[in-house]
XYZ file of C-alpha atoms in Angstrom:
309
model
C -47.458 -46.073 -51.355
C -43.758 -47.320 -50.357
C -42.905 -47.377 -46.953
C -39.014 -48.553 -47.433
C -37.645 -44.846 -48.206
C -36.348 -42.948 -44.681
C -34.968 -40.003 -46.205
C -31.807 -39.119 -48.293
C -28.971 -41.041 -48.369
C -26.447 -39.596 -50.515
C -26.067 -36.271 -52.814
C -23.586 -36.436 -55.712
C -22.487 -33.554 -57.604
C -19.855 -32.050 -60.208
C -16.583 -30.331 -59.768
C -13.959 -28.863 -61.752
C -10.828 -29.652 -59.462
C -10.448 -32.292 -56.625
C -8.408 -30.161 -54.549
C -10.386 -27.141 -54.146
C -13.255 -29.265 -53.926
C -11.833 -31.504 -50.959
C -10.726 -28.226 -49.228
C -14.354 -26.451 -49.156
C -15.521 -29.440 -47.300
C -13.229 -30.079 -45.261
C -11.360 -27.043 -44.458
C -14.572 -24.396 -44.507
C -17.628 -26.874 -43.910
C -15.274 -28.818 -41.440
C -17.090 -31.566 -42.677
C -14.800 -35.461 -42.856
C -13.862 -37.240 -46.384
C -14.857 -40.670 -45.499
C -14.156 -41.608 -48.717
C -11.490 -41.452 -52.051
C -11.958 -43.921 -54.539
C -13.035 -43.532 -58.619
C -15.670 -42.958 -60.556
C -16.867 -46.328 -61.824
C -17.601 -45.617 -65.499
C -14.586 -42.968 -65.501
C -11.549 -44.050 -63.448
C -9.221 -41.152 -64.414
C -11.537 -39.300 -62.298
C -12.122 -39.356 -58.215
C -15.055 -39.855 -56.346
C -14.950 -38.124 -53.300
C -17.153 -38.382 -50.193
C -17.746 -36.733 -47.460
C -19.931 -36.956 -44.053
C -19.717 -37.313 -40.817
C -17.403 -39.707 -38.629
C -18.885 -43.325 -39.835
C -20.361 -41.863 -43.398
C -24.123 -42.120 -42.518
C -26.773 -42.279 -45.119
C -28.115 -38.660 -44.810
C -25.087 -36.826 -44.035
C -22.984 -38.004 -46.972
C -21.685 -35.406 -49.950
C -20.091 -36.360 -52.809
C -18.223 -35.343 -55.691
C -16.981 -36.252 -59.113
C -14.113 -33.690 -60.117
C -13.949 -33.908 -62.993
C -10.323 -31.579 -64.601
C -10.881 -28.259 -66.004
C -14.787 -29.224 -66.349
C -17.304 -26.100 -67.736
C -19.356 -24.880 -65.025
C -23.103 -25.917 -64.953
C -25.783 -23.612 -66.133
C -28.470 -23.458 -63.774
C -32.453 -23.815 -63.935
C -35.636 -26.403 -64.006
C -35.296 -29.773 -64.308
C -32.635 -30.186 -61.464
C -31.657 -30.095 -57.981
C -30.503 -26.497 -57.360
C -29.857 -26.432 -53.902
C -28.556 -28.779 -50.791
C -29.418 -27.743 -47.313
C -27.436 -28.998 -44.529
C -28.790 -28.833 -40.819
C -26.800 -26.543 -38.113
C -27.975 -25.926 -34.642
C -30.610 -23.477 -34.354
C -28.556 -20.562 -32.531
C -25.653 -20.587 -34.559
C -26.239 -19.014 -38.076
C -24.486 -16.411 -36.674
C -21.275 -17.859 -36.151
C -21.712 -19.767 -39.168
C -22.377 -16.316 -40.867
C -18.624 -15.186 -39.470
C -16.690 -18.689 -40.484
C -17.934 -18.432 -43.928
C -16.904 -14.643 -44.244
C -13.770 -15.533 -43.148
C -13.079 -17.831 -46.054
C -14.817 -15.395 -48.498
C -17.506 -17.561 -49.737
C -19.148 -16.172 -52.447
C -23.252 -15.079 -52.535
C -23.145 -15.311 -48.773
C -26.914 -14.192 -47.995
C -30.010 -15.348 -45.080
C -32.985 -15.976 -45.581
C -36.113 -17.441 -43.997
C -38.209 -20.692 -45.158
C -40.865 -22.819 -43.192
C -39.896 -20.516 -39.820
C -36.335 -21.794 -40.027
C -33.407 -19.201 -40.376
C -31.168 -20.273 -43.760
C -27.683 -19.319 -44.497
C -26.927 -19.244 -48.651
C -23.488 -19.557 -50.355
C -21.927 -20.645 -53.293
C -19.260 -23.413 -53.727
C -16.346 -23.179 -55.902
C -17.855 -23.814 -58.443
C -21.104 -22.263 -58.488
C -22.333 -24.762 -56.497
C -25.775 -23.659 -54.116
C -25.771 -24.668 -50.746
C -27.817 -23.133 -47.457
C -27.156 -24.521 -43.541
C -30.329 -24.202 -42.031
C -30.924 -23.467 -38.496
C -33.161 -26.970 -36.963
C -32.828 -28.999 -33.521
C -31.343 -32.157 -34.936
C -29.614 -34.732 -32.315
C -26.861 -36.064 -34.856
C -23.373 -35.905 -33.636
C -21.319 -34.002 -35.966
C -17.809 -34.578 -37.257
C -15.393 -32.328 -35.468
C -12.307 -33.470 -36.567
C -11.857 -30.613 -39.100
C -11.582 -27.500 -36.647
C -15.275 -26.945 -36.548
C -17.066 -27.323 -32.505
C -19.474 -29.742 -31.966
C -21.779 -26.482 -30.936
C -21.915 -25.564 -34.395
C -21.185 -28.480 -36.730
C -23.322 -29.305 -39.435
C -25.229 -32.328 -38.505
C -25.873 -33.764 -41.904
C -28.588 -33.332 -44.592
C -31.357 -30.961 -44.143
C -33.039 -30.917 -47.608
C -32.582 -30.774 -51.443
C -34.560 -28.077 -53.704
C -35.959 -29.498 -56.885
C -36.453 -26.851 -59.415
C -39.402 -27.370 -61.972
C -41.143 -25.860 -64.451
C -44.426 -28.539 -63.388
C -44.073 -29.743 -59.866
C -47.229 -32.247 -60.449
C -46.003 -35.390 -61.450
C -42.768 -35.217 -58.934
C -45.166 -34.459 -55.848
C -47.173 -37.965 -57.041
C -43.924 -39.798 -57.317
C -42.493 -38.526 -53.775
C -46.194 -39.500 -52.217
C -45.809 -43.104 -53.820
C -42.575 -43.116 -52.442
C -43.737 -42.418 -48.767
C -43.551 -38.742 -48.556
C -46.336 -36.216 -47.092
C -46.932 -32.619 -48.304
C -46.261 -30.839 -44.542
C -46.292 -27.019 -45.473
C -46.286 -24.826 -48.827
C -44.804 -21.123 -49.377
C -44.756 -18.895 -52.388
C -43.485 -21.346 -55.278
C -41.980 -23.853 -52.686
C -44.109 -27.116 -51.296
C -41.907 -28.951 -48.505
C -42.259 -32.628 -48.623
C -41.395 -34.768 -45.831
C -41.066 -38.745 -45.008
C -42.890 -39.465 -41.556
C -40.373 -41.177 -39.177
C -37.767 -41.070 -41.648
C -34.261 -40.552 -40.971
C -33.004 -36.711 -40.090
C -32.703 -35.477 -43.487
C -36.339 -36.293 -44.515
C -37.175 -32.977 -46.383
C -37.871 -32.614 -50.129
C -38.539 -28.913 -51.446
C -40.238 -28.051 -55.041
C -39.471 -24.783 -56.053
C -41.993 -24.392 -59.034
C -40.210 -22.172 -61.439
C -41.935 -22.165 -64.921
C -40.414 -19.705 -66.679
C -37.062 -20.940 -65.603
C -34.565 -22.578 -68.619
C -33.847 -25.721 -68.693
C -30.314 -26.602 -66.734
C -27.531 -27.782 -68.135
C -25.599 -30.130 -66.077
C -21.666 -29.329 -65.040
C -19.297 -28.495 -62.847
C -21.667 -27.352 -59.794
C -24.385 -29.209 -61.007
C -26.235 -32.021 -58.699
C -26.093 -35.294 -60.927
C -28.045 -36.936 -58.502
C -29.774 -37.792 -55.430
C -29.931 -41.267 -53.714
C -32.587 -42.004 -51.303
C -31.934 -44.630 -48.192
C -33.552 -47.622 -47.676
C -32.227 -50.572 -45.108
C -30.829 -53.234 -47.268
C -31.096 -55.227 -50.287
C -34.338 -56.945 -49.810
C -36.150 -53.481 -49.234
C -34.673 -51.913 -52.176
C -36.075 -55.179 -54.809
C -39.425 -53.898 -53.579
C -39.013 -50.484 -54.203
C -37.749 -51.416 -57.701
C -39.853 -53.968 -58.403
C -43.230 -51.350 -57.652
C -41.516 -48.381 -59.882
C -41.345 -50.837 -62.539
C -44.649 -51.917 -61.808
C -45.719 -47.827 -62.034
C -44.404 -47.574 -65.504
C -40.558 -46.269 -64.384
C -37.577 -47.214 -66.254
C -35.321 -48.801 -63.296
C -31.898 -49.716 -63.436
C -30.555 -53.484 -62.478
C -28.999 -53.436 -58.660
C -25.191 -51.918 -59.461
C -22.669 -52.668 -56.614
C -21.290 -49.263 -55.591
C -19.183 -51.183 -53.101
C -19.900 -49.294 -50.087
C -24.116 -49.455 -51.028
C -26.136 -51.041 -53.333
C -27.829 -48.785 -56.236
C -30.909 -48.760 -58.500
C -31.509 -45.459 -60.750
C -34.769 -44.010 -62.350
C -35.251 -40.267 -63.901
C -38.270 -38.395 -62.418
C -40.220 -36.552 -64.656
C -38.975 -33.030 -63.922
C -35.902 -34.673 -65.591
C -34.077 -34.980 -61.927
C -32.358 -38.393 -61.701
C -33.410 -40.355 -58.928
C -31.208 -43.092 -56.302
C -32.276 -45.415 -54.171
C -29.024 -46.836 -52.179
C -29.047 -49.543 -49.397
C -27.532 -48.305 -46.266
C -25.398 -51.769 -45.979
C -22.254 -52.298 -46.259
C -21.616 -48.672 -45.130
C -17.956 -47.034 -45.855
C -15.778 -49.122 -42.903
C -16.181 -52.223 -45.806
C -12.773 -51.866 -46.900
C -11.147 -49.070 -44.072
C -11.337 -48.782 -40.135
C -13.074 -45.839 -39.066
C -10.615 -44.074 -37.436
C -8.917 -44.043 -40.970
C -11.676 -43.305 -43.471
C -11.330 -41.741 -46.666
C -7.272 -41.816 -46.475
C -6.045 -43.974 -48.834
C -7.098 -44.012 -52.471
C -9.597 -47.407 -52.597
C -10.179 -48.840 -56.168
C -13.177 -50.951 -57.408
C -11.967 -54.237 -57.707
C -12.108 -53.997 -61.541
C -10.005 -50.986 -61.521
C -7.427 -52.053 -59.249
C -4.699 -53.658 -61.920
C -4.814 -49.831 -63.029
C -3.723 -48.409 -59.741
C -0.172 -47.196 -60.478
C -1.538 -45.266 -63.104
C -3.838 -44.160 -61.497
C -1.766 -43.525 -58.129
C 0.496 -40.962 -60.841
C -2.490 -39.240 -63.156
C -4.534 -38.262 -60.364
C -4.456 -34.742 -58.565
C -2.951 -35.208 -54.888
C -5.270 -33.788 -52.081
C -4.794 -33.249 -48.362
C -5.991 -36.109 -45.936
């Protein structure tokens, strides 16, 4: 069993436009783009981050809008949901901000004792704030109070038709079964970092999804630095897994693997962290280019959609 994982690190989705996308997230979820640079394989297209003040592994969204993109179709075989953690107390007033903006499938629930809000995204996208005493500072820079301000990651929901071999895989990679519901077993890493929580939601009649705009393309799991994330590689490879080489995301290190629900599968270093190439007090402001992509940056500078800092 690993013992290098602490939790998420990073969730990266699909969008259909950069601006709308940039103003849910900032403007309703009052959360902070710490981030605009490119998609490495695509550089006509923006990868967009955001987090809290500094970017930490565990509280960081992000986003590849792509223009005009179709719109996901949901089901197994995919993360269909990403929790964030609120301060238990204020679902309520979370309840009003999110009616004020008219966010769509706005509904409450209750999982594992804790009170959950549910909305939609712009595009289709399935989120839920979930009331839990978590002692992260959140960004409040965006018009949101530090009383209610999301704190960062509480969960992901992985929907799949067999939840078997993925509850094996998230054992060998340090987690513990800590409660099961219905069709949903929560899964959690022991001394982990705050957003420690896995949930299978065993759906087996469910289609098979069909990734797009609103669609989770993947979720990256945190471990320290370099040296801890060679051992994690070098035992999934050792376990049969088809691992990527180490790719230099410039702001953390990556290795890739898909699960066998069909859910792809991160593991990022939490070094060198987004203040690499910006001071904090300036994050996510200026359009930052991969070094190999920087000779196209007037281009670039004039294609791509302008967003609000």
């Amino acid at each position: 069993m690993l013992t290098q994982i602490k939790g998420l690190h990073h969730v990266t989705s699909l969008a259909s436009d950069a601006r709308a996308n940039n103003a849910f997230f900032t403007n309703v979820l009052g959360l902070r783009r710490v981030k605009k640079t490119v998609n490495f394989d695509a550089p006509d297209v923006y990868h967009l981050y955001y987090g809290d003040e500094a970017g930490t592994p565990g509280t960081v969204m992000t986003y590849f809008p792509f223009p005009n993109a179709g719109r996901g179709i949901a089901g197994a075989g995919e993360v269909g949901r990403t929790s964030f953690s609120i301060p238990t107390g204020t679902a309520q007033a979370w309840i009003d901000r999110l009616s004020t903006f008219e966010t769509p499938e706005l509904a409450q629930d209750v999982r594992f004792g804790q009170n959950r809000i549910l909305f939609n995204g712009p595009d289709g996208d399935r989120f839920a704030l979930v009331e839990s005493d978590d002692d992260r500072a959140p960004w409040t820079g965006n018009g949101v109070s530090a009383e209610m301000g999301i704190r960062g990651f509480h969960s992901t929901d992985m929907q799949l038709v067999d939840d078997a071999q993925s509850a094996e895989l998230l054992k060998f990679m340090g987690y513990e079964k800590l409660d099961a519901e219905e069709n949903v077993t929560r899964f959690i890493v022991p001394g982990g970092n705050e957003a420690n929580a896995i949930d299978i939601e065993l759906t087996p009649s469910a289609r098979r999804a069909a990734q797009g705009a609103g669609s989770v393309h993947h979720i990256a799991f945190a471990v320290e630095n370099r040296a801890r994330q060679l051992e994690v590689r070098e035992a999934l490879l050792d376990t049969g897994y088809q691992v990527t080489p180490v790719i230099d995301r410039d702001y953390f290190y990556a290795i890739y693997f898909r699960t066998p629900g069909g859910v792809l599968f991160e593991v990022a270093t939490n070094e060198p962290g987004f203040d690499r190439d910006e001071d904090t007090a300036h994050l996510g402001e200026a359009l930052k280019l991969p070094s190999q992509h920087e000779h196209l940056r007037a281009r670039l500078e004039s294609y791509l959609q302008p967003i609000e800092n």
